[in-house]
Amino acid sequence: MFKRILSVALVAALMSVAGPVSVCAAGSKSKAEKEAVFVKKVKEGIERLGTGTAARVEVKLKDKTKLKGYVSEVGDEGFSVVDAKTGTETRVAYPQVQKVKGHNLSTGAKVAIGLGVAVAVLVIWLIMENYG
């Protein structure tokens, strides 16, 4: 019985770490309000991603321009993306952004993954102790 409960707990923990997060806006908002919310989310996401060569991003702007590189600077009005190949720095204002993909795990995600691995190792060890 204990093993079954432990297995269910492990599956639930792994699903919460690996599951996608979706955000849904409630109610009907004007276009300006929706854009303000989107700009705020972009700003928070870029700030969470951080700066430096590990903060890799792919940015698509509203004028269809695509930027790929790392975030070198984050400010109140925008952020800078440096192309890793050419070293060219491009300043991007938050309202210009149409889509952003970040390639850096936050500290919380790293801790959650580490905790999930530790729990999995513990479960395997307990199973081996009981059956081995």
Protein backbone atom coordinates (compact mmCIF):
# COMPACT_ATOMS: atom_id res chain seq x y z
CA MET A 1 0.00 0.00 0.00
CA PHE A 2 2.84 2.35 0.90
CA LYS A 3 4.51 1.72 -2.46
CA ARG A 4 1.32 2.55 -4.34
CA ILE A 5 0.87 5.83 -2.45
CA LEU A 6 4.53 6.70 -3.00
CA SER A 7 4.22 5.92 -6.72
CA VAL A 8 1.14 8.12 -7.08
CA ALA A 9 2.88 10.94 -5.19
CA LEU A 10 5.94 10.64 -7.44
CA VAL A 11 3.82 10.73 -10.61
CA ALA A 12 1.91 13.76 -9.31
CA ALA A 13 5.17 15.57 -8.46
CA LEU A 14 6.67 14.87 -11.87
CA MET A 15 3.48 15.93 -13.68
CA SER A 16 3.41 19.25 -11.81
CA VAL A 17 7.01 19.95 -12.82
CA ALA A 18 6.67 18.84 -16.45
CA GLY A 19 3.12 20.01 -17.16
CA PRO A 20 2.49 23.03 -19.37
CA VAL A 21 1.23 26.23 -17.85
CA SER A 22 -1.55 28.09 -19.61
CA VAL A 23 -2.77 31.58 -18.91
CA CYS A 24 -6.26 32.70 -19.83
CA ALA A 25 -7.47 36.27 -19.76
CA ALA A 26 -10.91 36.62 -18.25
CA GLY A 27 -13.56 38.99 -19.50
CA SER A 28 -13.59 41.17 -22.57
CA LYS A 29 -10.82 43.74 -22.66
CA SER A 30 -10.06 46.43 -25.17
CA LYS A 31 -7.16 46.01 -27.58
CA ALA A 32 -5.07 48.53 -25.61
CA GLU A 33 -5.68 46.67 -22.35
CA LYS A 34 -4.76 43.34 -23.94
CA GLU A 35 -1.58 44.83 -25.36
CA ALA A 36 -0.65 46.33 -21.98
CA VAL A 37 -1.10 42.93 -20.32
CA PHE A 38 1.00 41.26 -23.05
CA VAL A 39 3.77 43.86 -22.70
CA LYS A 40 3.79 43.31 -18.93
CA LYS A 41 4.08 39.52 -19.43
CA VAL A 42 6.92 39.96 -21.92
CA LYS A 43 8.75 42.27 -19.51
CA GLU A 44 8.32 39.85 -16.60
CA GLY A 45 9.43 36.92 -18.74
CA ILE A 46 12.58 38.70 -19.95
CA GLU A 47 13.41 39.81 -16.39
CA ARG A 48 12.92 36.24 -15.14
CA LEU A 49 15.17 34.93 -17.90
CA GLY A 50 17.99 37.19 -16.80
CA THR A 51 20.99 38.44 -18.73
CA GLY A 52 24.20 36.92 -20.06
CA THR A 53 25.17 34.28 -22.59
CA ALA A 54 23.01 31.64 -20.85
CA ALA A 55 19.86 33.78 -21.32
CA ARG A 56 19.19 32.64 -24.91
CA VAL A 57 16.14 34.07 -26.69
CA GLU A 58 14.38 34.01 -30.02
CA VAL A 59 12.33 37.17 -30.56
CA LYS A 60 9.81 37.86 -33.32
CA LEU A 61 8.89 41.50 -33.67
CA LYS A 62 5.62 42.94 -34.95
CA ASP A 63 7.37 44.02 -38.16
CA LYS A 64 8.20 40.31 -38.79
CA THR A 65 11.91 40.78 -37.92
CA LYS A 66 13.43 37.80 -36.10
CA LEU A 67 16.25 38.13 -33.58
CA LYS A 68 18.18 35.25 -32.10
CA GLY A 69 20.87 35.51 -29.45
CA TYR A 70 21.15 36.29 -25.77
CA VAL A 71 19.80 39.04 -23.52
CA SER A 72 22.58 41.44 -22.59
CA GLU A 73 20.57 44.14 -20.83
CA VAL A 74 17.07 44.54 -19.39
CA GLY A 75 15.46 47.92 -18.72
CA ASP A 76 12.08 49.49 -17.98
CA GLU A 77 11.34 50.33 -21.63
CA GLY A 78 13.00 47.38 -23.39
CA PHE A 79 15.88 44.94 -23.57
CA SER A 80 18.96 44.27 -25.70
CA VAL A 81 19.56 41.10 -27.72
CA VAL A 82 23.09 40.26 -28.86
CA ASP A 83 23.52 38.00 -31.89
CA ALA A 84 25.98 35.35 -30.70
CA LYS A 85 27.49 34.90 -34.19
CA THR A 86 28.03 38.52 -35.20
CA GLY A 87 28.08 40.26 -31.82
CA THR A 88 25.53 42.80 -33.05
CA GLU A 89 23.42 44.28 -30.26
CA THR A 90 19.80 45.21 -31.01
CA ARG A 91 17.67 47.25 -28.64
CA VAL A 92 14.05 46.04 -28.49
CA ALA A 93 11.15 47.96 -26.93
CA TYR A 94 8.62 45.72 -25.16
CA PRO A 95 5.66 46.94 -27.31
CA GLN A 96 7.55 45.88 -30.50
CA VAL A 97 7.57 42.21 -29.42
CA GLN A 98 5.13 39.78 -31.00
CA LYS A 99 6.58 36.53 -29.64
CA VAL A 100 9.47 35.51 -27.38
CA LYS A 101 10.99 32.10 -26.71
CA GLY A 102 13.45 31.85 -23.84
CA HIS A 103 15.94 29.04 -23.40
CA ASN A 104 16.97 29.29 -19.78
CA LEU A 105 15.54 27.51 -16.77
CA SER A 106 14.71 29.62 -13.77
CA THR A 107 16.15 28.75 -10.39
CA GLY A 108 12.77 27.45 -9.24
CA ALA A 109 12.56 25.09 -12.23
CA LYS A 110 16.09 23.82 -11.57
CA VAL A 111 15.23 23.16 -7.92
CA ALA A 112 11.99 21.39 -8.88
CA ILE A 113 13.80 19.17 -11.40
CA GLY A 114 16.52 18.36 -8.86
CA LEU A 115 13.89 17.54 -6.25
CA GLY A 116 12.05 15.31 -8.73
CA VAL A 117 15.26 13.43 -9.53
CA ALA A 118 16.04 13.04 -5.83
CA VAL A 119 12.55 11.65 -5.15
CA ALA A 120 12.88 9.23 -8.08
CA VAL A 121 16.25 7.98 -6.78
CA LEU A 122 14.76 7.55 -3.30
CA VAL A 123 11.80 5.58 -4.67
CA ILE A 124 14.08 3.33 -6.72
CA TRP A 125 16.32 2.79 -3.72
CA LEU A 126 13.31 1.89 -1.52
CA ILE A 127 12.03 -0.57 -4.12
CA MET A 128 15.47 -2.18 -4.42
CA GLU A 129 15.76 -2.47 -0.63
CA ASN A 130 12.39 -4.23 -0.36
CA TYR A 131 12.80 -6.58 -3.33
CA GLY A 132 16.58 -6.88 -3.59
